[in-house]
Coordinates of C-alpha atoms in Angstrom, one line a residue:
Chain P
M11 CA -1.4 -23.2 5.1
S12 CA 0.3 -26.1 3.4
L13 CA 0.2 -24.1 0.2
I14 CA 2.2 -21.3 1.8
A15 CA 4.5 -23.8 3.4
A16 CA 5.2 -25.5 0.1
V17 CA 5.9 -22.2 -1.6
S18 CA 8.0 -20.7 1.0
G19 CA 10.0 -23.9 1.2
V20 CA 10.2 -24.1 5.0
H21 CA 11.3 -27.7 5.0
D22 CA 14.8 -26.8 3.8
S23 CA 16.6 -30.0 5.0
G24 CA 20.2 -31.0 5.0
G25 CA 23.2 -29.6 3.2
Y26 CA 22.0 -29.4 -0.4
R27 CA 20.0 -26.4 -1.5
R28 CA 16.5 -26.8 -3.0
P29 CA 15.8 -25.3 -6.4
P30 CA 14.6 -21.7 -6.2
N31 CA 11.1 -21.1 -5.0
L32 CA 10.3 -19.4 -8.2
V33 CA 9.6 -22.7 -9.9
A34 CA 7.1 -23.7 -7.2
W35 CA 5.4 -20.3 -7.6
L36 CA 5.3 -20.7 -11.4
V37 CA 3.8 -24.2 -11.1
L38 CA 1.2 -22.9 -8.7
M39 CA 0.5 -19.7 -10.7
P40 CA -2.4 -20.9 -12.8
L41 CA -4.2 -22.3 -9.7
L42 CA -3.6 -19.1 -7.8
A43 CA -4.7 -16.9 -10.6
W44 CA -7.8 -19.1 -11.1
L45 CA -8.6 -18.9 -7.4
F46 CA -8.1 -15.2 -7.3
L47 CA -10.1 -14.4 -10.5
F48 CA -13.0 -16.8 -10.1
V49 CA -13.3 -17.2 -6.3
I50 CA -11.9 -14.3 -4.4
V51 CA -12.8 -11.4 -6.8
P52 CA -16.5 -12.5 -7.4
T53 CA -17.0 -13.1 -3.6
V54 CA -15.6 -9.7 -2.7
M55 CA -17.8 -8.1 -5.4
L56 CA -20.8 -9.9 -4.1
V57 CA -20.2 -8.7 -0.5
V58 CA -19.4 -5.1 -1.6
V59 CA -22.6 -4.9 -3.7
S60 CA -24.7 -6.3 -0.8
F61 CA -24.0 -3.1 1.1
A62 CA -24.8 -0.8 -1.8
E63 CA -28.0 0.8 -3.1
R64 CA -29.5 0.9 -6.5
D65 CA -31.3 3.5 -8.7
A66 CA -34.6 3.3 -10.6
L67 CA -33.0 1.5 -13.5
G68 CA -31.5 -1.1 -11.2
R69 CA -27.9 0.3 -11.5
I70 CA -25.8 -0.1 -8.4
V71 CA -25.1 3.1 -6.4
Y72 CA -22.2 2.7 -4.0
D73 CA -23.7 4.3 -0.9
F74 CA -23.2 2.2 2.2
T75 CA -26.4 0.8 3.6
L76 CA -27.4 -2.1 5.9
Q77 CA -31.0 -2.0 4.4
N78 CA -30.5 -5.1 2.3
Y79 CA -29.5 -7.2 5.3
I80 CA -32.3 -5.8 7.4
R81 CA -34.8 -6.7 4.7
A82 CA -33.2 -10.1 4.2
F83 CA -34.0 -11.1 7.8
D84 CA -37.7 -10.7 7.2
W85 CA -39.7 -13.9 7.9
L86 CA -40.7 -14.1 4.2
W87 CA -37.2 -14.7 2.9
L88 CA -36.3 -16.9 5.8
K89 CA -39.3 -19.1 5.0
V90 CA -38.2 -19.3 1.4
L91 CA -34.6 -20.2 2.6
L92 CA -36.0 -22.9 5.0
S93 CA -38.1 -24.5 2.3
S94 CA -35.1 -24.6 0.0
L95 CA -33.0 -26.2 2.7
W96 CA -35.7 -28.7 3.3
Y97 CA -35.8 -29.7 -0.4
A98 CA -32.0 -29.9 -0.5
L99 CA -32.0 -32.1 2.6
L100 CA -34.7 -34.4 1.2
T101 CA -32.8 -34.7 -2.1
T102 CA -29.6 -35.5 -0.3
L103 CA -31.2 -38.2 1.8
I104 CA -33.0 -39.8 -1.1
C105 CA -29.8 -39.7 -3.2
M106 CA -28.0 -41.4 -0.4
F107 CA -30.5 -44.3 -0.1
V108 CA -30.8 -44.7 -3.8
G109 CA -27.1 -44.0 -4.7
Y110 CA -25.4 -46.1 -2.1
P111 CA -26.6 -49.5 -3.3
V112 CA -25.9 -48.5 -6.9
A113 CA -22.4 -47.3 -6.0
Y114 CA -21.8 -50.4 -3.9
T115 CA -22.9 -52.8 -6.7
I116 CA -20.7 -51.0 -9.3
G117 CA -17.7 -51.0 -6.9
R118 CA -18.0 -54.7 -6.2
A119 CA -18.8 -55.7 -9.7
P120 CA -16.2 -57.6 -11.7
L121 CA -13.5 -55.3 -13.0
H122 CA -14.4 -55.5 -16.6
W123 CA -18.0 -54.5 -15.9
R124 CA -17.2 -51.4 -13.8
G125 CA -16.1 -49.2 -16.7
L126 CA -19.3 -49.8 -18.6
L127 CA -21.5 -49.4 -15.5
L128 CA -19.7 -46.1 -14.6
M129 CA -20.2 -44.9 -18.1
L130 CA -23.9 -45.5 -17.8
V131 CA -24.0 -43.4 -14.7
M132 CA -22.3 -40.6 -16.6
V133 CA -24.2 -40.8 -19.9
P134 CA -26.8 -38.2 -18.8
F135 CA -24.1 -35.6 -18.5
W136 CA -23.6 -35.8 -22.3
T137 CA -26.9 -33.8 -22.7
S138 CA -27.7 -30.4 -21.1
F139 CA -29.6 -30.8 -17.9
L140 CA -32.2 -28.3 -19.2
I141 CA -33.0 -30.6 -22.1
R142 CA -33.3 -33.5 -19.7
T143 CA -35.6 -31.5 -17.5
Y144 CA -37.8 -30.6 -20.4
A145 CA -37.9 -34.3 -21.2
W146 CA -39.3 -35.0 -17.7
I147 CA -42.0 -32.4 -18.5
T148 CA -43.0 -34.5 -21.5
I149 CA -43.0 -37.7 -19.4
L150 CA -44.8 -36.4 -16.4
S151 CA -47.4 -34.0 -17.8
K152 CA -51.1 -34.9 -17.6
D153 CA -51.3 -36.1 -21.2
G154 CA -47.7 -37.3 -21.0
L155 CA -46.0 -40.6 -21.5
L156 CA -46.3 -41.9 -17.9
N157 CA -49.9 -41.0 -17.5
S158 CA -51.1 -42.4 -20.8
L159 CA -49.2 -45.6 -20.0
L160 CA -50.8 -46.0 -16.6
V161 CA -54.2 -45.1 -17.8
S162 CA -54.1 -47.4 -20.9
A163 CA -52.8 -50.2 -18.7
G164 CA -55.7 -49.8 -16.4
I165 CA -53.6 -49.0 -13.3
F166 CA -55.1 -45.5 -13.0
S167 CA -58.7 -44.6 -14.0
H168 CA -57.7 -41.1 -14.9
S169 CA -54.5 -39.0 -15.3
A170 CA -52.7 -38.3 -12.0
E171 CA -51.2 -34.9 -11.2
I172 CA -47.5 -35.5 -11.1
L173 CA -45.9 -32.5 -12.8
Y174 CA -46.0 -29.1 -11.1
T175 CA -46.1 -30.7 -7.6
P176 CA -43.5 -30.8 -4.8
F177 CA -43.0 -34.4 -5.7
A178 CA -41.9 -33.4 -9.2
I179 CA -39.4 -30.9 -7.7
V180 CA -37.8 -33.6 -5.6
L181 CA -37.8 -36.1 -8.4
G182 CA -36.1 -33.5 -10.7
L183 CA -33.5 -32.7 -8.1
V184 CA -32.8 -36.3 -7.3
Y185 CA -32.5 -37.3 -10.9
N186 CA -30.1 -34.5 -11.6
F187 CA -27.8 -34.9 -8.6
L188 CA -27.8 -38.7 -8.2
P189 CA -24.5 -39.2 -10.1
F190 CA -22.8 -36.7 -7.8
M191 CA -23.7 -39.1 -4.9
I192 CA -22.8 -42.3 -6.7
L193 CA -19.4 -41.4 -8.0
P194 CA -17.7 -40.4 -4.6
I195 CA -19.3 -43.4 -2.9
Y196 CA -18.1 -45.6 -5.7
T197 CA -14.5 -44.4 -5.2
S198 CA -14.7 -45.3 -1.5
V199 CA -16.3 -48.7 -2.2
E200 CA -13.7 -49.5 -4.8
K201 CA -11.0 -49.1 -2.1
L202 CA -12.7 -51.3 0.4
D203 CA -10.5 -54.1 1.7
N204 CA -12.2 -57.4 1.3
A205 CA -10.2 -58.9 4.1
L206 CA -11.8 -56.6 6.6
I207 CA -15.3 -57.7 5.6
E208 CA -14.2 -61.3 5.7
A209 CA -12.8 -60.7 9.1
A210 CA -16.1 -59.2 10.3
Y211 CA -17.9 -62.4 9.1
D212 CA -15.2 -64.6 10.7
L213 CA -15.7 -62.8 14.0
G214 CA -19.4 -63.7 13.9
A215 CA -21.0 -60.5 12.5
G216 CA -24.1 -61.0 10.4
P217 CA -24.6 -59.2 7.1
V218 CA -26.4 -56.3 8.8
R219 CA -23.7 -55.8 11.4
A220 CA -20.9 -56.1 8.9
F221 CA -22.6 -53.5 6.8
S222 CA -23.4 -51.0 9.5
Q223 CA -20.2 -51.4 11.6
V224 CA -17.5 -52.1 8.9
I225 CA -18.7 -51.2 5.4
I226 CA -20.4 -47.9 6.3
P227 CA -17.7 -46.5 8.4
L228 CA -15.1 -47.4 5.8
T229 CA -17.0 -45.7 3.0
R230 CA -18.0 -42.7 5.1
P231 CA -15.6 -40.3 3.3
G232 CA -17.4 -41.0 0.0
I233 CA -20.8 -40.6 1.6
A234 CA -19.8 -37.2 3.2
A235 CA -18.3 -36.0 -0.1
G236 CA -21.4 -37.1 -2.0
A237 CA -23.7 -35.4 0.5
M238 CA -21.9 -32.1 0.1
L239 CA -21.9 -32.4 -3.7
V240 CA -25.6 -32.9 -3.7
F241 CA -26.7 -30.7 -0.8
V242 CA -24.9 -27.5 -1.7
P243 CA -25.9 -27.1 -5.3
S244 CA -29.5 -28.3 -4.7
I245 CA -30.1 -25.4 -2.3
A246 CA -29.5 -22.8 -5.0
M247 CA -30.9 -24.7 -7.9
F248 CA -33.8 -22.8 -9.5
A249 CA -34.2 -24.0 -13.1
I250 CA -35.5 -27.4 -12.1
T251 CA -37.7 -26.2 -9.3
T252 CA -39.4 -23.6 -11.5
L253 CA -39.7 -25.8 -14.6
M254 CA -40.9 -28.9 -12.8
G255 CA -42.6 -27.2 -9.8
G256 CA -44.5 -24.7 -11.9
G257 CA -42.9 -21.8 -10.0
T258 CA -45.5 -22.0 -7.2
N259 CA -42.9 -22.8 -4.4
P260 CA -40.3 -20.1 -4.7
T261 CA -36.8 -21.3 -3.8
I262 CA -33.9 -19.1 -2.6
G263 CA -32.1 -19.6 -5.9
E264 CA -35.1 -18.4 -7.8
V265 CA -35.6 -15.4 -5.5
I266 CA -31.9 -14.4 -5.9
F267 CA -32.1 -14.9 -9.7
K268 CA -35.2 -12.6 -9.8
Q269 CA -33.5 -9.9 -7.8
F270 CA -30.7 -9.7 -10.5
T271 CA -33.3 -9.7 -13.3
S272 CA -36.9 -8.7 -13.1
G273 CA -36.6 -7.3 -9.5
R274 CA -33.9 -4.7 -10.6
N275 CA -32.5 -5.1 -7.1
Q276 CA -28.9 -6.5 -7.4
P277 CA -27.8 -5.3 -3.9
F278 CA -30.7 -7.2 -2.2
G279 CA -29.9 -10.3 -4.3
A280 CA -26.2 -9.9 -3.3
A281 CA -27.2 -9.7 0.4
L282 CA -29.3 -12.9 0.1
G283 CA -26.4 -14.5 -1.8
S284 CA -23.9 -13.5 0.9
I285 CA -26.1 -15.0 3.6
L286 CA -26.3 -18.2 1.6
L287 CA -22.5 -18.2 1.3
L288 CA -22.1 -17.7 5.0
I289 CA -24.4 -20.6 5.7
F290 CA -22.3 -22.9 3.4
V291 CA -19.0 -21.7 5.1
L292 CA -20.5 -22.4 8.5
A293 CA -21.8 -25.8 7.5
L294 CA -18.3 -26.7 6.1
W295 CA -16.6 -25.4 9.2
I296 CA -18.9 -27.3 11.6
T297 CA -18.5 -30.6 9.7
R298 CA -14.8 -30.1 9.7
K299 CA -14.7 -29.4 13.4
Y300 CA -16.8 -32.4 14.0
R301 CA -14.5 -34.6 12.0
E302 CA -11.5 -33.3 13.8
E303 CA -13.0 -34.2 17.2
D304 CA -14.0 -37.6 15.8
Chain G
M211 CA 6.2 -37.1 -43.3
K212 CA 5.1 -35.9 -39.9
K213 CA 6.7 -32.6 -40.6
T214 CA 4.8 -32.2 -43.8
T215 CA 1.5 -33.0 -42.2
T216 CA 2.1 -30.4 -39.5
L217 CA 3.0 -27.9 -42.1
V218 CA -0.1 -28.6 -44.2
L219 CA -2.3 -28.5 -41.1
S220 CA -1.0 -25.2 -39.9
A221 CA -1.4 -23.7 -43.3
L222 CA -5.0 -24.9 -43.4
A223 CA -5.6 -23.5 -40.0
A224 CA -4.2 -20.1 -41.1
I225 CA -6.5 -20.1 -44.1
L226 CA -9.6 -21.0 -42.0
V227 CA -8.9 -18.3 -39.5
G228 CA -8.4 -15.8 -42.3
C229 CA -11.7 -16.7 -43.8
G230 CA -13.7 -16.7 -40.6
K231 CA -12.7 -13.2 -39.7
A232 CA -15.1 -10.7 -41.2
P233 CA -14.0 -7.1 -41.7
E234 CA -14.5 -4.9 -38.7
A235 CA -17.3 -2.8 -40.3
K236 CA -19.4 -5.8 -41.3
K237 CA -20.6 -6.7 -37.9
L238 CA -23.7 -6.3 -35.8
S239 CA -24.5 -7.4 -32.3
V240 CA -28.1 -8.0 -31.5
F241 CA -29.5 -8.3 -28.0
C242 CA -33.1 -9.5 -28.3
W243 CA -35.8 -11.5 -26.7
S244 CA -35.7 -15.2 -27.0
E245 CA -38.3 -16.6 -29.4
Y246 CA -38.9 -13.3 -31.2
I247 CA -36.6 -12.9 -34.3
P248 CA -36.5 -16.1 -36.3
Q249 CA -33.0 -17.4 -37.1
S250 CA -33.9 -17.5 -40.8
V251 CA -34.5 -13.7 -40.8
I252 CA -31.0 -13.2 -39.3
E253 CA -29.4 -15.4 -41.9
Q254 CA -31.2 -13.6 -44.7
F255 CA -29.9 -10.3 -43.4
T256 CA -26.4 -11.6 -43.4
K257 CA -26.8 -13.1 -46.9
E258 CA -28.1 -9.8 -48.4
T259 CA -25.8 -7.4 -46.7
G260 CA -22.7 -9.5 -45.8
I261 CA -23.0 -8.2 -42.2
Q262 CA -22.2 -10.9 -39.6
V263 CA -24.8 -10.9 -36.8
S264 CA -24.1 -12.1 -33.4
V265 CA -27.3 -12.7 -31.3
E266 CA -27.7 -12.8 -27.6
N267 CA -31.1 -13.4 -26.0
Y268 CA -32.8 -12.3 -22.8
A269 CA -36.0 -13.4 -21.2
S270 CA -37.1 -10.2 -19.5
N271 CA -36.7 -6.5 -20.0
E272 CA -35.0 -6.2 -16.7
E273 CA -32.4 -8.9 -17.6
M274 CA -31.6 -6.8 -20.6
L275 CA -31.4 -3.6 -18.5
A276 CA -29.1 -5.3 -16.0
K277 CA -26.7 -6.5 -18.7
L278 CA -26.8 -3.2 -20.6
T279 CA -26.2 -0.9 -17.6
A280 CA -23.5 -3.2 -16.2
G281 CA -21.7 -2.6 -19.5
G282 CA -21.1 -6.4 -19.9
G283 CA -21.6 -6.6 -23.6
E284 CA -21.4 -4.2 -26.5
Y285 CA -24.7 -4.3 -28.3
D286 CA -25.8 -2.4 -31.4
I287 CA -29.5 -3.4 -31.3
I288 CA -31.7 -4.0 -28.3
Q289 CA -35.4 -4.8 -28.2
P290 CA -37.0 -3.0 -25.2
S291 CA -40.7 -2.8 -24.4
E292 CA -42.4 0.5 -24.2
Y293 CA -41.8 1.3 -20.5
V294 CA -38.1 0.5 -20.8
V295 CA -37.8 2.7 -23.9
E296 CA -39.2 5.5 -21.7
A297 CA -36.7 4.8 -18.9
L298 CA -33.8 4.5 -21.3
I299 CA -34.6 7.7 -23.0
A300 CA -35.0 9.5 -19.6
Q301 CA -31.5 8.2 -18.6
K302 CA -30.1 9.2 -22.0
L303 CA -28.9 5.7 -22.7
L304 CA -30.2 5.4 -26.3
H305 CA -28.6 6.4 -29.5
P306 CA -30.8 8.7 -31.8
I307 CA -32.0 7.1 -35.0
D308 CA -31.4 8.7 -38.4
K309 CA -34.9 8.2 -39.8
T310 CA -33.8 8.9 -43.4
K311 CA -32.0 5.5 -43.2
I312 CA -35.3 3.8 -42.3
P313 CA -37.7 4.5 -45.1
N314 CA -39.7 1.4 -44.2
L315 CA -40.9 3.1 -41.1
S316 CA -43.8 4.4 -43.3
N317 CA -45.1 0.8 -43.3
I318 CA -46.0 1.0 -39.6
A319 CA -49.6 1.7 -38.7
P320 CA -50.0 5.3 -37.3
Q321 CA -51.5 4.0 -34.1
F322 CA -48.2 2.4 -33.2
L323 CA -46.1 5.5 -34.0
K324 CA -45.4 8.6 -31.9
M325 CA -46.4 6.9 -28.8
S326 CA -46.1 8.6 -25.4
F327 CA -42.9 6.7 -24.6
D328 CA -41.0 8.1 -27.7
P329 CA -43.1 10.9 -29.1
D330 CA -41.1 11.4 -32.3
N331 CA -39.7 7.9 -32.7
S332 CA -36.3 9.5 -32.4
F333 CA -35.0 6.5 -30.5
S334 CA -37.1 3.5 -31.3
V335 CA -39.0 1.8 -34.1
P336 CA -41.9 -0.6 -33.4
F337 CA -41.0 -4.3 -33.8
M338 CA -44.1 -6.1 -32.7
A339 CA -47.0 -5.3 -30.4
G340 CA -49.2 -7.6 -28.5
T341 CA -51.5 -8.0 -25.6
V342 CA -52.2 -10.2 -22.6
G343 CA -55.4 -12.2 -22.6
I344 CA -57.2 -15.2 -21.4
V345 CA -57.1 -18.6 -23.2
V346 CA -59.6 -21.3 -22.3
N347 CA -59.6 -25.0 -23.1
T348 CA -63.3 -25.4 -23.9
D349 CA -63.1 -29.2 -23.6
L350 CA -62.4 -28.8 -19.9
I351 CA -64.1 -25.5 -19.0
K352 CA -67.8 -25.1 -19.9
D353 CA -68.3 -21.8 -18.1
D354 CA -68.5 -18.6 -20.1
I355 CA -65.2 -16.9 -19.1
K356 CA -65.3 -13.1 -19.8
S357 CA -63.0 -11.5 -17.3
F358 CA -60.0 -11.9 -14.9
A359 CA -62.6 -12.2 -12.1
D360 CA -64.1 -15.3 -14.0
V361 CA -60.7 -16.9 -14.2
F362 CA -59.6 -16.4 -10.6
K363 CA -62.5 -18.2 -9.0
P364 CA -62.0 -20.8 -6.3
D365 CA -63.6 -23.5 -8.6
N366 CA -60.6 -23.1 -10.9
K367 CA -58.0 -23.8 -8.3
G368 CA -55.2 -25.8 -9.9
K369 CA -56.4 -25.3 -13.4
I370 CA -54.6 -22.0 -14.2
V371 CA -51.3 -21.0 -15.8
V372 CA -50.3 -17.4 -15.7
L373 CA -47.2 -15.4 -16.7
D374 CA -44.5 -15.5 -14.1
D375 CA -44.3 -11.8 -14.0
A376 CA -45.2 -9.8 -10.8
R377 CA -45.9 -6.6 -12.7
E378 CA -48.3 -8.3 -15.0
I379 CA -50.2 -10.1 -12.3
T380 CA -50.4 -6.9 -10.3
A381 CA -51.7 -5.0 -13.3
W382 CA -54.6 -7.5 -13.7
A383 CA -55.5 -7.1 -10.1
L384 CA -55.4 -3.3 -10.4
L385 CA -57.6 -3.6 -13.5
S386 CA -60.1 -5.8 -11.6
Q387 CA -60.4 -3.0 -9.0
E388 CA -60.7 -0.4 -11.7
L389 CA -57.5 1.2 -10.7
P390 CA -55.0 2.6 -13.3
I391 CA -52.2 0.0 -14.0
N392 CA -49.4 2.5 -13.8
D393 CA -50.3 4.1 -10.5
I394 CA -48.2 1.8 -8.2
S395 CA -48.6 3.8 -5.0
D396 CA -48.5 2.1 -1.7
A397 CA -52.2 2.9 -1.2
N398 CA -53.1 1.1 -4.4
L399 CA -50.9 -1.8 -3.6
D400 CA -52.7 -2.1 -0.2
K401 CA -55.9 -2.3 -2.1
V402 CA -54.9 -5.0 -4.5
K403 CA -53.0 -7.1 -2.0
P404 CA -56.2 -8.9 -0.8
V405 CA -57.1 -9.6 -4.4
L406 CA -53.7 -11.1 -5.1
A407 CA -53.9 -13.1 -1.9
N408 CA -57.1 -14.7 -3.3
W409 CA -55.7 -15.2 -6.8
I410 CA -52.2 -16.5 -6.4
P411 CA -53.0 -19.7 -4.5
L412 CA -55.3 -20.7 -7.3
V413 CA -52.5 -20.8 -9.8
K414 CA -51.0 -24.1 -10.8
V415 CA -48.1 -22.9 -13.0
F416 CA -46.2 -19.6 -13.3
D417 CA -44.4 -19.5 -16.7
S418 CA -43.5 -16.5 -18.8
D419 CA -41.3 -18.3 -21.3
S420 CA -43.8 -20.8 -22.7
P421 CA -47.1 -20.8 -20.9
K422 CA -48.7 -22.6 -23.8
T423 CA -46.8 -25.8 -22.8
A424 CA -48.9 -26.5 -19.7
L425 CA -52.1 -25.8 -21.7
L426 CA -51.1 -28.1 -24.6
N427 CA -50.1 -30.9 -22.2
G428 CA -53.5 -30.7 -20.5
D429 CA -51.9 -29.8 -17.1
V430 CA -54.1 -26.7 -16.9
A431 CA -57.4 -25.7 -18.4
M432 CA -57.0 -22.0 -18.8
G433 CA -54.4 -19.3 -18.7
V434 CA -53.5 -15.7 -18.8
V435 CA -50.8 -15.5 -21.5
W436 CA -49.1 -13.4 -24.1
G437 CA -51.2 -12.8 -27.3
G438 CA -48.5 -14.6 -29.4
E439 CA -48.7 -17.7 -27.3
G440 CA -52.5 -17.6 -27.4
A441 CA -52.4 -17.3 -31.2
I442 CA -50.3 -20.4 -31.5
L443 CA -52.8 -22.3 -29.3
L444 CA -55.7 -21.1 -31.4
Q445 CA -53.9 -22.3 -34.5
S446 CA -53.1 -25.7 -33.0
N447 CA -56.5 -26.7 -31.8
P448 CA -60.0 -25.2 -32.1
K449 CA -60.8 -26.2 -28.6
F450 CA -58.8 -23.2 -27.4
R451 CA -60.7 -19.9 -27.1
W452 CA -59.2 -16.4 -26.8
I453 CA -60.8 -13.8 -24.6
I454 CA -59.9 -10.2 -24.1
P455 CA -60.6 -9.6 -20.4
A456 CA -63.7 -7.4 -19.8
E457 CA -61.7 -5.3 -17.3
G458 CA -59.2 -4.2 -20.0
T459 CA -55.7 -5.4 -20.3
H460 CA -52.1 -4.6 -21.1
L461 CA -51.0 -3.6 -24.6
F462 CA -47.2 -3.9 -25.1
I463 CA -45.1 -2.6 -27.9
D464 CA -41.7 -4.0 -28.3
S465 CA -39.3 -1.8 -30.2
L466 CA -35.9 -1.9 -31.8
A467 CA -33.4 0.6 -30.4
M468 CA -29.7 1.3 -30.3
P469 CA -27.9 1.7 -27.0
K470 CA -25.8 4.9 -26.6
T471 CA -22.7 2.6 -26.7
A472 CA -23.6 1.1 -30.1
K473 CA -20.5 0.7 -32.3
N474 CA -22.1 -0.2 -35.6
V475 CA -24.8 2.4 -35.9
E476 CA -25.2 2.2 -39.7
N477 CA -25.4 -1.6 -39.6
A478 CA -28.0 -1.3 -36.9
E479 CA -30.1 1.1 -38.9
A480 CA -29.9 -1.1 -41.9
F481 CA -31.1 -4.0 -39.7
M482 CA -34.0 -1.9 -38.5
N483 CA -35.0 -1.1 -42.0
F484 CA -34.6 -4.7 -43.0
I485 CA -36.9 -5.9 -40.2
L486 CA -39.6 -3.4 -41.2
R487 CA -39.6 -4.6 -44.8
P488 CA -43.0 -6.2 -45.5
D489 CA -41.7 -9.6 -46.7
V490 CA -39.3 -9.9 -43.7
S491 CA -41.9 -8.7 -41.2
K492 CA -44.3 -11.3 -42.6
K493 CA -41.8 -14.1 -41.9
I494 CA -41.6 -12.9 -38.3
S495 CA -45.4 -13.0 -38.0
D496 CA -45.4 -16.5 -39.4
A497 CA -43.1 -17.7 -36.7
F498 CA -44.3 -15.6 -33.8
P499 CA -47.9 -14.5 -34.3
Y500 CA -48.0 -11.2 -32.3
T501 CA -49.8 -8.1 -33.4
N502 CA -47.8 -7.0 -36.4
P503 CA -47.8 -3.1 -36.5
N504 CA -46.6 -3.3 -40.1
L505 CA -49.5 -2.6 -42.5
A506 CA -47.6 -3.5 -45.6
A507 CA -46.7 -6.9 -44.0
R508 CA -50.3 -7.5 -42.9
K509 CA -51.3 -7.4 -46.6
L510 CA -49.1 -10.5 -47.1
L511 CA -50.7 -12.4 -44.2
S512 CA -53.3 -15.1 -44.8
E513 CA -57.0 -14.6 -44.0
E514 CA -56.6 -17.1 -41.2
Q515 CA -53.6 -15.2 -39.6
L516 CA -55.5 -11.9 -39.7
N517 CA -58.6 -13.4 -38.2
N518 CA -56.7 -14.8 -35.3
K519 CA -58.1 -12.7 -32.5
A520 CA -55.1 -13.3 -30.2
S521 CA -52.8 -11.8 -32.9
F522 CA -55.1 -9.1 -34.0
P523 CA -57.6 -7.8 -31.5
S524 CA -60.2 -5.4 -32.8
D525 CA -59.6 -1.6 -32.7
A526 CA -62.3 -1.4 -30.1
D527 CA -60.4 -3.8 -27.9
I528 CA -57.1 -2.1 -28.4
A529 CA -58.7 1.2 -27.4
K530 CA -59.5 -0.3 -24.0
M531 CA -55.9 -1.5 -23.4
Q532 CA -53.2 0.4 -21.5
V533 CA -49.4 0.5 -22.0
F534 CA -47.0 0.2 -19.1
R535 CA -45.1 3.2 -17.8
D536 CA -41.8 2.8 -16.0
I537 CA -42.3 2.3 -12.2
G538 CA -38.7 2.4 -11.1
T539 CA -38.0 0.9 -7.6
Q540 CA -41.6 0.3 -6.9
G541 CA -41.0 -2.9 -8.9
S542 CA -39.3 -4.4 -5.8
K543 CA -42.4 -3.9 -3.7
I544 CA -44.6 -5.7 -6.3
D545 CA -42.0 -8.5 -6.5
E546 CA -42.0 -8.9 -2.7
I547 CA -45.8 -9.0 -2.5
V548 CA -46.1 -11.7 -5.1
T549 CA -43.2 -13.8 -3.8
S550 CA -44.7 -13.6 -0.3
L551 CA -48.1 -14.8 -1.5
K552 CA -46.4 -17.6 -3.5
A553 CA -44.4 -18.8 -0.5
Q554 CA -47.5 -19.2 1.7

């Protein structure tokens, strides 16, 4: 709405005329074009395809059908969706508990240290996440680095099964998405007003109370942003879950990927994708509603 | 000073752009499997002919089909497996080959020519063949494994890697019930469903791209993998043993073909002929040890390579193998059965 208001120049105040709206449009043009090309067009395509059929080669046939949605509401696919939601939730919670102290420490560190610490958080982004995931396979496999270390140190009597387990999936997800939790929380922590925390102590709050009633509420926007940035992509992530989980626990991302490739069933994949999109929109809408009421 | 620098830089840029741009006719766009055509072979082709090759990879036939039929890219060469060649010919999506441009076709063993999916080789030339078989780490498994039934036993739970390919897994289950692998009727699927329900929970890792990794790392003790992967394992360590399943197995033939929309047909034919040259075909076998159908190239291979049973199964074994036919939309049903069993 504010976008439209800005462009149409409703707040035309006083006697002097604002410059023509054309300039505002021109400035906004790249953004609008980007939104149209990469958000609106693909979404519309996805929804249209989800109501279509396909032929033996997997080519899309534009005959209207609800079959894809009827099939999508089978318990099988819902079960896959629920398990993906569960992994995403677990990942988000762990990222929160691990990421918060890290972000807090960086945000409160002396100024000249912060740049270096932040860089360390971002260093992994310099390599492709696939390469980093393969590195984890080398570390976690039965004859891998971790197991040989633990066995030769006498901590384990024989190699433990770490790779290709649900634990490995969550580890891979947490490892990959942790920076997305740390960075938004860090921005909130950095803006924390020290005076407020001192005031809490002066008024008799202990460290626990100061943390839970002052620091947490003040950094809540960072936590919420981080949670969204971790939760949403980890639902649909399939590369990490197949590589580190051994492909034994199908996730919704993997199922959709397979519809577009080996399943030769793009309309069904599109239907599953549309449902996932709807869930995201609903989740965003509910959190927003909740925040407004707050 | 600054002005001169800018001038020099832009002149340099112009020269660079001019050099990088190859003439229109000297181009070839190859859409092929990942890990199948060595980069050195592509570079040698460019060096010999001056044709610039752009390569794009795919990981499954269906991924290639999806991109090809969506019209996303303009490809001159694709590398479909036998059942996809059949489907593409039926849909009139392949460009006919001028066989006079490919004299090296005579290097191919007759048993890989004039196959049912392309009876005259009018649209495809064989690239590599291969099979699916069992590989066992004999350090960890002392039983004598002979068949799919021996692999998928409750004792082996958590020790197995298999290809992440619903069609393959279903084919093995069909073979174990002595059913034809291409008859994917609902009745047959009902018959193999209980078999799959027993098998799939035993599997530790599903991986089509590099099933050898889990075996090499010791995470699993046996697997049902591509022949080429098996051959690499056999080369790497004598503890690995290769077994052609007693029930029979799948023989695949990957071909080179041109999509109907190919722009650089002559370059594509030159590429096919180049690939079928004995010395080039040998290089491909060195890198990816599948069953080389090129008899002239086989003469250049070492004794060790030819004796690798995962690369070159005996003729008696090959006679027992079956090729895939296209099953169209029944693929979705297989996919659903396998996914539902995995999700349990």
